[in-house]
CSV table of C-alpha atoms in Angstrom, one decimal:
chain,number,residue,atom,x,y,z
A,1,UNK,CA,58.7,71.1,160.8
A,2,UNK,CA,58.4,73.5,157.9
A,3,UNK,CA,61.5,72.0,156.4
A,4,UNK,CA,60.0,68.5,156.2
A,5,UNK,CA,57.1,69.7,154.1
A,6,UNK,CA,59.5,70.5,151.2
A,7,UNK,CA,60.4,66.8,150.8
A,8,UNK,CA,58.4,63.8,149.5
A,9,UNK,CA,56.4,61.8,152.0
A,10,UNK,CA,58.8,58.8,152.3
A,11,UNK,CA,61.7,61.1,153.0
A,12,UNK,CA,59.7,63.0,155.7
A,13,UNK,CA,58.9,59.7,157.5
A,14,UNK,CA,62.6,58.9,157.4
A,15,UNK,CA,63.4,62.3,158.9
A,16,UNK,CA,60.8,61.8,161.7
A,17,UNK,CA,62.3,58.5,162.5
A,18,UNK,CA,65.8,59.9,162.6
A,19,UNK,CA,64.8,62.7,165.1
A,20,UNK,CA,63.6,60.3,167.8
A,21,UNK,CA,65.4,58.9,170.8
A,22,UNK,CA,66.1,55.6,169.0
A,23,UNK,CA,67.5,57.2,165.8
A,24,UNK,CA,70.5,54.9,165.7
A,25,UNK,CA,68.2,51.9,165.6
A,26,UNK,CA,66.0,53.4,162.9
A,27,UNK,CA,69.0,54.2,160.7
A,28,UNK,CA,70.2,50.6,160.8
A,29,UNK,CA,66.7,49.4,159.7
A,30,UNK,CA,67.2,51.1,156.2
A,31,UNK,CA,63.6,52.2,155.5
A,32,UNK,CA,64.2,52.8,151.7
A,33,UNK,CA,65.0,49.1,150.8
A,34,UNK,CA,64.9,45.7,152.2
A,35,UNK,CA,67.8,43.2,152.1
A,36,UNK,CA,69.0,40.1,153.9
A,37,UNK,CA,70.5,40.6,157.3
A,38,UNK,CA,73.2,38.1,156.4
A,39,UNK,CA,74.6,40.6,153.8
A,40,UNK,CA,74.7,43.4,156.4
A,41,UNK,CA,76.6,41.1,158.8
A,42,UNK,CA,79.0,40.0,156.1
A,43,UNK,CA,79.7,43.6,155.2
A,44,UNK,CA,80.4,44.4,158.9
A,45,UNK,CA,82.7,41.4,159.1
A,46,UNK,CA,84.5,42.5,155.9
A,47,UNK,CA,85.0,46.0,157.2
A,48,UNK,CA,86.2,44.8,160.6
A,49,UNK,CA,88.7,42.5,158.9
A,50,UNK,CA,90.0,45.5,157.0
A,51,UNK,CA,90.8,47.2,160.3
A,52,UNK,CA,93.7,44.9,160.8
A,53,UNK,CA,95.3,46.3,157.6
A,54,UNK,CA,97.3,49.5,158.0
A,55,UNK,CA,95.6,52.6,156.5
A,56,UNK,CA,98.5,53.3,154.1
A,57,UNK,CA,98.3,49.7,152.8
A,58,UNK,CA,94.5,50.0,152.3
A,59,UNK,CA,95.0,53.3,150.5
A,60,UNK,CA,97.7,52.0,148.2
A,61,UNK,CA,96.3,48.6,147.4
A,62,UNK,CA,97.2,47.8,143.8
A,63,UNK,CA,93.8,46.1,143.4
A,64,UNK,CA,91.8,49.2,144.5
A,65,UNK,CA,93.6,52.4,143.6
A,66,UNK,CA,91.2,54.2,141.2
A,67,UNK,CA,92.6,57.7,140.7
A,68,UNK,CA,95.6,58.9,138.7
A,69,UNK,CA,97.1,60.6,141.8
A,70,UNK,CA,97.0,57.3,143.8
A,71,UNK,CA,98.4,55.4,140.9
A,72,UNK,CA,101.4,57.6,140.7
A,73,UNK,CA,101.8,57.5,144.4
A,74,UNK,CA,101.6,53.7,144.4
A,75,UNK,CA,104.3,53.5,141.7
A,76,UNK,CA,106.5,56.0,143.5
A,77,UNK,CA,106.3,54.6,147.0
A,78,UNK,CA,105.8,50.8,146.6
A,79,UNK,CA,107.3,50.3,143.0
A,80,UNK,CA,104.1,48.3,142.1
A,81,UNK,CA,101.9,48.6,139.1
A,82,UNK,CA,98.1,48.9,139.5
A,83,UNK,CA,96.3,45.6,138.7
A,84,UNK,CA,93.5,45.5,136.2
A,85,UNK,CA,91.7,48.4,134.6
A,86,UNK,CA,90.7,51.6,136.5
A,87,UNK,CA,87.0,50.7,136.2
A,88,UNK,CA,87.6,47.3,137.7
A,89,UNK,CA,89.6,48.8,140.6
A,90,UNK,CA,86.9,51.3,141.3
A,91,UNK,CA,84.3,48.6,141.4
A,92,UNK,CA,86.3,46.5,143.8
A,93,UNK,CA,86.3,49.3,146.3
A,94,UNK,CA,82.5,48.9,146.9
A,95,UNK,CA,82.0,45.2,146.2
A,96,UNK,CA,82.9,42.0,147.9
A,97,UNK,CA,85.6,39.6,146.5
A,98,UNK,CA,83.2,37.2,144.9
A,99,UNK,CA,84.7,35.4,141.8
A,100,UNK,CA,83.4,36.8,138.6
A,101,UNK,CA,82.1,33.4,137.4
A,102,UNK,CA,80.3,32.8,140.7
A,103,UNK,CA,78.2,36.0,140.7
A,104,UNK,CA,74.8,35.1,142.3
A,105,UNK,CA,72.6,36.2,139.5
A,106,UNK,CA,70.3,33.6,138.0
A,107,UNK,CA,70.1,35.2,134.5
A,108,UNK,CA,73.9,35.5,134.4
A,109,UNK,CA,74.4,31.8,135.3
A,110,UNK,CA,71.8,30.7,132.8
A,111,UNK,CA,73.5,32.7,130.0
A,112,UNK,CA,76.8,31.2,131.0
A,113,UNK,CA,75.3,27.7,130.6
A,114,UNK,CA,74.0,28.6,127.2
A,115,UNK,CA,77.5,30.0,126.1
A,116,UNK,CA,79.1,26.8,127.6
A,117,UNK,CA,76.9,24.6,125.4
A,118,UNK,CA,77.8,26.7,122.3
A,119,UNK,CA,81.5,26.4,123.2
A,120,UNK,CA,81.3,22.7,123.4
A,121,UNK,CA,79.7,22.6,120.0
A,122,UNK,CA,82.6,24.8,118.6
A,123,UNK,CA,85.2,22.4,120.3
A,124,UNK,CA,83.5,19.5,118.5
A,125,UNK,CA,83.8,21.3,115.2
A,126,UNK,CA,87.5,22.0,115.9
A,127,UNK,CA,88.2,18.3,116.5
A,128,UNK,CA,86.4,17.5,113.3
A,129,UNK,CA,88.3,20.1,111.3
A,130,UNK,CA,91.6,18.8,112.6
A,131,UNK,CA,90.7,15.3,111.4
A,132,UNK,CA,89.9,16.6,108.0
A,133,UNK,CA,93.2,18.5,107.8
A,134,UNK,CA,95.1,15.4,108.8
A,135,UNK,CA,93.2,13.4,106.2
A,136,UNK,CA,94.0,15.9,103.4
A,137,UNK,CA,97.7,16.0,104.4
A,138,UNK,CA,97.9,12.2,104.2
A,139,UNK,CA,96.3,12.2,100.7
A,140,UNK,CA,98.7,12.2,97.7
A,141,UNK,CA,98.8,15.4,95.7
A,142,UNK,CA,97.8,13.6,92.5
A,143,UNK,CA,94.4,12.7,94.1
A,144,UNK,CA,93.8,16.3,95.2
A,145,UNK,CA,94.3,17.8,91.7
A,146,UNK,CA,97.9,18.7,92.1
A,147,UNK,CA,100.3,20.2,94.7
A,148,UNK,CA,99.0,23.8,94.1
A,149,UNK,CA,95.4,22.8,94.7
A,150,UNK,CA,96.3,20.7,97.8
A,151,UNK,CA,98.3,23.6,99.3
A,152,UNK,CA,95.5,26.1,98.7
A,153,UNK,CA,92.9,23.7,100.3
A,154,UNK,CA,95.0,23.2,103.4
A,155,UNK,CA,95.5,27.0,103.7
A,156,UNK,CA,91.7,27.5,103.6
A,157,UNK,CA,91.1,24.7,106.1
A,158,UNK,CA,93.7,26.0,108.5
A,159,UNK,CA,92.2,29.5,108.3
A,160,UNK,CA,88.7,28.0,109.1
A,161,UNK,CA,90.3,26.2,112.0
A,162,UNK,CA,91.7,29.4,113.5
A,163,UNK,CA,88.3,31.1,113.1
A,164,UNK,CA,86.7,28.3,115.0
A,165,UNK,CA,89.2,28.7,117.8
A,166,UNK,CA,88.2,32.4,118.1
A,167,UNK,CA,84.5,31.7,117.9
A,168,UNK,CA,84.8,29.2,120.7
A,169,UNK,CA,86.0,31.9,123.2
A,170,UNK,CA,84.7,35.2,121.7
A,171,UNK,CA,81.5,35.2,123.9
A,172,UNK,CA,83.1,34.0,127.1
A,173,UNK,CA,82.5,36.7,129.8
A,174,UNK,CA,85.6,35.6,131.7
A,175,UNK,CA,87.8,36.1,128.6
A,176,UNK,CA,86.3,39.6,128.0
A,177,UNK,CA,86.8,40.5,131.7
A,178,UNK,CA,90.4,39.4,131.7
A,179,UNK,CA,91.1,41.3,128.5
A,180,UNK,CA,89.4,44.5,129.8
A,181,UNK,CA,91.6,44.2,133.0
A,182,UNK,CA,94.6,44.5,130.8
A,183,UNK,CA,95.5,41.0,129.8
A,184,UNK,CA,96.2,40.4,126.1
A,185,UNK,CA,98.8,43.0,125.2
A,186,UNK,CA,102.4,43.7,126.1
A,187,UNK,CA,104.4,46.9,126.6
A,188,UNK,CA,107.9,47.5,127.9
A,189,UNK,CA,108.5,50.3,130.4
A,190,UNK,CA,112.0,50.5,131.7
A,191,UNK,CA,113.1,47.0,132.7
A,192,UNK,CA,109.6,45.6,133.2
A,193,UNK,CA,107.0,44.4,130.8
A,194,UNK,CA,103.5,45.8,131.5
A,195,UNK,CA,100.4,46.2,129.3
A,196,UNK,CA,99.6,49.7,128.0
A,197,UNK,CA,96.1,49.8,129.5
A,198,UNK,CA,96.7,51.6,132.8
A,199,UNK,CA,100.0,49.8,133.3
A,200,UNK,CA,98.3,46.7,134.5
A,201,UNK,CA,99.7,43.2,135.3
A,202,UNK,CA,99.6,40.4,132.7
A,203,UNK,CA,100.2,36.8,132.3
A,204,UNK,CA,102.5,36.7,129.2
A,205,UNK,CA,101.2,33.3,128.2
A,206,UNK,CA,97.8,34.8,127.3
A,207,UNK,CA,99.1,36.1,123.9
A,208,UNK,CA,99.7,32.5,122.9
A,209,UNK,CA,96.0,32.0,122.7
A,210,UNK,CA,94.2,33.0,119.5
A,211,UNK,CA,91.4,34.8,121.2
A,212,UNK,CA,93.7,37.3,123.0
A,213,UNK,CA,95.6,37.9,119.8
A,214,UNK,CA,92.3,38.6,118.0
A,215,UNK,CA,91.0,41.0,120.7
A,216,UNK,CA,94.3,42.8,121.0
A,217,UNK,CA,94.5,43.2,117.2
A,218,UNK,CA,90.9,44.5,117.0
A,219,UNK,CA,91.6,47.0,119.8
A,220,UNK,CA,94.8,48.3,118.1
A,221,UNK,CA,93.1,48.7,114.8
A,222,UNK,CA,90.2,50.6,116.3
A,223,UNK,CA,92.2,53.6,117.6
A,224,UNK,CA,96.0,53.4,117.9
A,225,UNK,CA,96.6,52.2,114.3
A,226,UNK,CA,94.4,55.0,113.0
A,227,UNK,CA,96.4,57.6,114.9
A,228,UNK,CA,99.7,56.1,113.6
A,229,UNK,CA,98.5,56.3,110.0
A,230,UNK,CA,97.3,59.8,110.6
A,231,UNK,CA,100.7,60.9,111.9
A,232,UNK,CA,102.4,59.1,108.9
A,233,UNK,CA,100.3,61.0,106.4
A,234,UNK,CA,100.7,64.4,108.2
A,235,UNK,CA,104.5,64.1,108.3
A,236,UNK,CA,104.7,62.8,104.7
A,237,UNK,CA,106.5,59.6,105.6
A,238,UNK,CA,104.8,58.2,102.5
A,239,UNK,CA,106.2,58.9,99.9
A,240,UNK,CA,109.2,60.7,101.2
A,241,UNK,CA,110.8,57.6,102.8
A,242,UNK,CA,108.8,54.6,101.6
A,243,UNK,CA,106.3,54.4,98.7
A,244,UNK,CA,103.6,52.4,100.6
A,245,UNK,CA,103.0,50.7,104.0
A,246,UNK,CA,100.3,48.7,105.7
A,247,UNK,CA,101.5,48.0,109.3
A,248,UNK,CA,100.3,44.7,110.8
A,249,UNK,CA,102.3,44.8,114.0
A,250,UNK,CA,102.1,47.4,116.8
A,251,UNK,CA,105.4,49.1,117.6
A,252,UNK,CA,105.9,51.1,120.8
A,253,UNK,CA,108.9,53.2,121.6
A,254,UNK,CA,110.2,54.0,125.1
A,255,UNK,CA,113.2,56.2,126.1
A,256,UNK,CA,113.7,55.3,129.8
A,257,UNK,CA,110.2,55.3,131.4
A,258,UNK,CA,108.7,57.6,128.8
A,259,UNK,CA,106.3,56.1,126.3
A,260,UNK,CA,106.8,58.0,123.1
A,261,UNK,CA,103.7,58.5,121.0
A,262,UNK,CA,103.9,58.7,117.2
A,263,UNK,CA,105.3,62.1,116.2
A,264,UNK,CA,106.3,63.3,119.7
A,265,UNK,CA,109.3,65.6,120.2
A,266,UNK,CA,112.1,63.9,122.2
A,267,UNK,CA,114.8,65.9,123.9
A,268,UNK,CA,118.3,65.2,122.8
A,269,UNK,CA,119.5,64.1,126.2
A,270,UNK,CA,116.7,61.5,126.5
A,271,UNK,CA,117.4,60.1,123.0
A,272,UNK,CA,121.2,59.9,123.5
A,273,UNK,CA,120.9,56.3,124.7
A,274,UNK,CA,119.2,53.5,122.7
A,275,UNK,CA,115.5,53.1,123.3
A,276,UNK,CA,113.4,50.0,124.1
A,277,UNK,CA,110.9,48.7,121.6
A,278,UNK,CA,107.8,46.7,122.0
A,279,UNK,CA,106.9,44.9,118.8
A,280,UNK,CA,103.6,43.2,119.3
A,281,UNK,CA,102.6,40.8,116.5
A,282,UNK,CA,99.2,39.2,116.3
A,283,UNK,CA,99.8,36.0,114.5
A,284,UNK,CA,101.3,32.9,116.0
A,285,UNK,CA,104.9,31.7,115.7
A,286,UNK,CA,108.3,33.2,116.3
A,287,UNK,CA,110.0,35.1,113.5
A,288,UNK,CA,113.2,37.1,112.8
A,289,UNK,CA,113.0,40.8,112.1
A,290,UNK,CA,115.3,43.6,111.1
A,291,UNK,CA,115.1,47.0,112.9
A,292,UNK,CA,116.2,50.2,111.0
A,293,UNK,CA,116.1,53.7,112.3
A,294,UNK,CA,116.6,56.5,109.7
A,295,UNK,CA,116.5,60.3,109.5
A,296,UNK,CA,115.3,61.6,106.1
A,297,UNK,CA,115.8,65.3,107.0
A,298,UNK,CA,119.6,65.7,106.9
A,299,UNK,CA,120.3,69.1,105.2
A,300,UNK,CA,122.7,69.0,102.3
A,301,UNK,CA,124.0,72.5,101.6
A,302,UNK,CA,125.8,71.5,98.4
A,303,UNK,CA,122.7,70.2,96.6
A,304,UNK,CA,120.2,72.4,98.6
A,305,UNK,CA,118.2,69.3,99.5
A,306,UNK,CA,117.8,66.7,102.2
A,307,UNK,CA,119.6,63.4,102.5
A,308,UNK,CA,118.8,60.2,104.4
A,309,UNK,CA,120.9,59.0,107.3
A,310,UNK,CA,120.9,55.6,109.1
A,311,UNK,CA,120.9,55.8,112.9
A,312,UNK,CA,120.6,52.1,113.7
A,313,UNK,CA,120.5,48.9,111.8
A,314,UNK,CA,120.2,45.4,113.3
A,315,UNK,CA,119.1,42.0,111.8
A,316,UNK,CA,118.1,38.6,113.1
A,317,UNK,CA,116.1,39.9,116.1
A,318,UNK,CA,113.7,37.2,117.3
A,319,UNK,CA,110.1,38.2,118.4
A,320,UNK,CA,106.9,36.3,119.1
A,321,UNK,CA,103.4,37.2,120.3
A,322,UNK,CA,104.4,36.5,123.9
A,323,UNK,CA,108.0,38.0,123.6
A,324,UNK,CA,107.6,41.5,122.3
A,325,UNK,CA,110.2,43.5,124.2
A,326,UNK,CA,113.4,44.4,122.3
A,327,UNK,CA,116.1,46.5,124.0
A,328,UNK,CA,118.3,48.2,121.4
A,329,UNK,CA,121.0,48.7,124.0
A,330,UNK,CA,121.5,44.9,124.4
A,331,UNK,CA,121.8,44.2,120.7
A,332,UNK,CA,123.8,47.4,119.9
A,333,UNK,CA,127.2,45.7,120.5
A,334,UNK,CA,126.3,42.2,119.4
A,335,UNK,CA,126.9,40.3,116.2
A,336,UNK,CA,123.4,41.2,115.0
A,337,UNK,CA,124.2,44.9,114.7
A,338,UNK,CA,125.3,46.4,111.4
A,339,UNK,CA,125.0,50.0,112.4
A,340,UNK,CA,125.2,50.9,116.1
A,341,UNK,CA,123.0,53.5,117.7
A,342,UNK,CA,123.8,57.1,116.5
A,343,UNK,CA,122.1,59.7,118.8
A,344,UNK,CA,119.5,61.8,116.8
A,345,UNK,CA,120.8,65.3,116.3
A,346,UNK,CA,119.8,68.4,114.4
A,347,UNK,CA,122.0,71.5,113.7
A,348,UNK,CA,121.0,74.9,114.9
A,349,UNK,CA,118.7,76.6,112.4
A,350,UNK,CA,117.6,73.4,110.7
A,351,UNK,CA,113.9,72.3,110.8
A,352,UNK,CA,112.9,69.5,113.0
A,353,UNK,CA,114.1,66.0,112.0
A,354,UNK,CA,111.8,63.0,111.6
A,355,UNK,CA,113.2,59.8,113.0
A,356,UNK,CA,111.4,56.7,111.6
A,357,UNK,CA,111.7,53.2,113.1
A,358,UNK,CA,111.1,50.4,110.6
A,359,UNK,CA,110.5,46.8,111.5
A,360,UNK,CA,111.1,44.4,108.6
A,361,UNK,CA,110.1,40.8,108.8
A,362,UNK,CA,112.9,38.6,107.2
A,363,UNK,CA,112.0,36.0,104.6
A,364,UNK,CA,115.0,33.9,105.5
A,365,UNK,CA,114.1,32.0,108.7
A,366,UNK,CA,117.7,30.8,109.2
A,367,UNK,CA,118.9,34.4,109.7
A,368,UNK,CA,121.1,36.7,107.6
A,369,UNK,CA,124.9,36.8,107.5
A,370,UNK,CA,125.8,40.1,109.0
A,371,UNK,CA,129.4,40.2,107.8
A,372,UNK,CA,128.3,39.4,104.2
A,373,UNK,CA,125.5,42.0,104.5
A,374,UNK,CA,128.0,44.6,105.6
A,375,UNK,CA,130.2,43.9,102.6
A,376,UNK,CA,127.4,43.8,100.2
A,377,UNK,CA,125.7,47.0,101.3
A,378,UNK,CA,128.9,49.0,102.1
A,379,UNK,CA,126.9,50.6,104.9
A,380,UNK,CA,127.6,54.3,105.6
A,381,UNK,CA,125.6,56.5,107.8
A,382,UNK,CA,125.3,59.3,105.2
A,383,UNK,CA,124.8,57.0,102.2
A,384,UNK,CA,121.8,54.8,103.0
A,385,UNK,CA,118.6,53.9,101.1
A,386,UNK,CA,115.8,52.1,103.0
A,387,UNK,CA,114.2,50.9,99.7
A,388,UNK,CA,117.4,49.2,98.5
A,389,UNK,CA,117.9,47.8,102.0
A,390,UNK,CA,114.5,46.2,101.9
A,391,UNK,CA,115.3,44.6,98.5
A,392,UNK,CA,118.7,43.3,99.7
A,393,UNK,CA,117.5,41.6,102.8
A,394,UNK,CA,114.1,40.6,101.3
A,395,UNK,CA,112.3,42.2,104.2
A,396,UNK,CA,108.6,42.9,104.5
A,397,UNK,CA,107.6,46.1,106.3
A,398,UNK,CA,105.3,45.0,109.2
A,399,UNK,CA,105.7,47.8,111.8
A,400,UNK,CA,106.6,51.5,112.0
A,401,UNK,CA,107.0,54.2,114.6
A,402,UNK,CA,108.3,57.8,114.4
A,403,UNK,CA,109.4,60.6,116.7
A,404,UNK,CA,110.9,64.0,116.1
A,405,UNK,CA,114.0,65.9,117.3
A,406,UNK,CA,115.2,69.5,117.0
A,407,UNK,CA,118.0,71.8,118.3
A,408,UNK,CA,117.7,72.3,122.1
A,409,UNK,CA,120.0,73.3,125.0
A,410,UNK,CA,121.5,69.8,125.3
A,411,UNK,CA,122.1,69.1,121.6
A,412,UNK,CA,125.6,70.6,121.6
A,413,UNK,CA,126.7,68.3,124.4
A,414,UNK,CA,125.2,65.2,122.8
A,415,UNK,CA,127.0,65.9,119.5
A,416,UNK,CA,130.3,66.5,121.3
A,417,UNK,CA,130.1,63.3,123.3
A,418,UNK,CA,129.1,61.3,120.2
A,419,UNK,CA,132.0,63.0,118.2
A,420,UNK,CA,129.6,64.5,115.7
A,421,UNK,CA,130.8,67.6,113.8
A,422,UNK,CA,128.6,70.6,113.2
A,423,UNK,CA,127.6,71.7,116.7
A,424,UNK,CA,129.1,75.1,116.2
A,425,UNK,CA,127.4,75.7,112.8
A,426,UNK,CA,124.1,77.6,112.5
A,427,UNK,CA,122.1,77.1,109.3
A,428,UNK,CA,120.2,79.9,107.8
A,429,UNK,CA,117.8,80.1,104.9
A,430,UNK,CA,119.1,81.9,101.8
A,431,UNK,CA,117.0,84.7,100.6
A,432,UNK,CA,115.9,84.3,97.0
A,433,UNK,CA,117.6,86.7,94.5
A,434,UNK,CA,115.4,89.6,93.5
A,435,UNK,CA,114.5,90.0,89.8
A,436,UNK,CA,116.2,92.9,88.1
A,437,UNK,CA,114.1,96.1,88.2
A,438,UNK,CA,112.7,97.0,84.9
A,439,UNK,CA,111.0,100.3,84.4
A,440,UNK,CA,107.7,100.0,82.6
A,441,UNK,CA,106.9,102.2,79.7
A,442,UNK,CA,105.2,105.4,80.4
A,443,UNK,CA,102.7,105.0,77.6
A,444,UNK,CA,100.8,102.5,79.7
A,445,UNK,CA,99.8,105.1,82.2
A,446,UNK,CA,98.4,107.7,79.7
């Protein structure tokens, strides 16, 4: 009894009820709160229905795993990816499977009705703007003040139309929920395409909608783009390799199942085979890009400096917002490849090498002639200039990624299999020559 005086009065009454003969009945009455008996019965029925599911299946449910250990076990034992964000899966463990748009909260439903009315108004403005664009397109250029004025007006009207499409869905809670659950971005891992947010499932058609492209672009610019620019500045990619860059597409790099972050060291045995890229663009339409991989840290002992070497060069690679995965192994032997994949390598004693991946958007939508380009450039691995390459193919730099390599235990084997000379050479820094000793005059010390 002395123990009960240490707790507040409601808790003491609960303890007194639990010590009686009918404690099981009193525990089921839930003295701290009141709720409908129907909800209690529903939860009992839900838990009894889960008894039919094997314990391992309940533990490794892709909709409910919420810890990194269970996520790894799910991927290892069932070869399935977790569905949705980790926060969503943790919430589903303790809630019923009520659809999000049917949540029984009056304030939530009233707010949805208000947002629905605003969306209907935006859709009406979209239809009106489309009629205005069609009217301007049908008007002769002489009546609009010239072809240049007409073209500029159409560009502004088209931009306003795209803004209205985003404003129509930006406040929709279902759109935000789907994006937070991982929908709206693509990432390649191995042979499958999964989004980067907790390796969740995704409908690839979502990136065709302007709202998902806008949300994905905003999320990328808030953190991952800033980290990429920081690594580029720290490793002096600008101005060592290119004079200026402003990436507008997210580029991700995968060797096997490993997602390589900007600036990571990659072992020579992992980088021996061509990687897989995910080039996520955030504007609509399909386009052709060129992919160039260069190493600007090739030591030149004759000139006591560093040269630039091309490790991969391919043109006419199609990408779109919903088709971002590019396997360099598949295009390495095709007609689009100008320089096949050369494994990154560094001689013993040399500093680490920076491997930079450039994605250049081609101006020519018809595609480039690879044979004519080979003859024009006279491509050689040791004689390559990325700046002149961008001028010759009229490419615009839209994406970039980088990783590093250095001498390790498997580098000699990689160089031997690729028939690269220099594996038995160790580079050493030359000590600077000392200045001739000159005895100072003794009068200075008197």
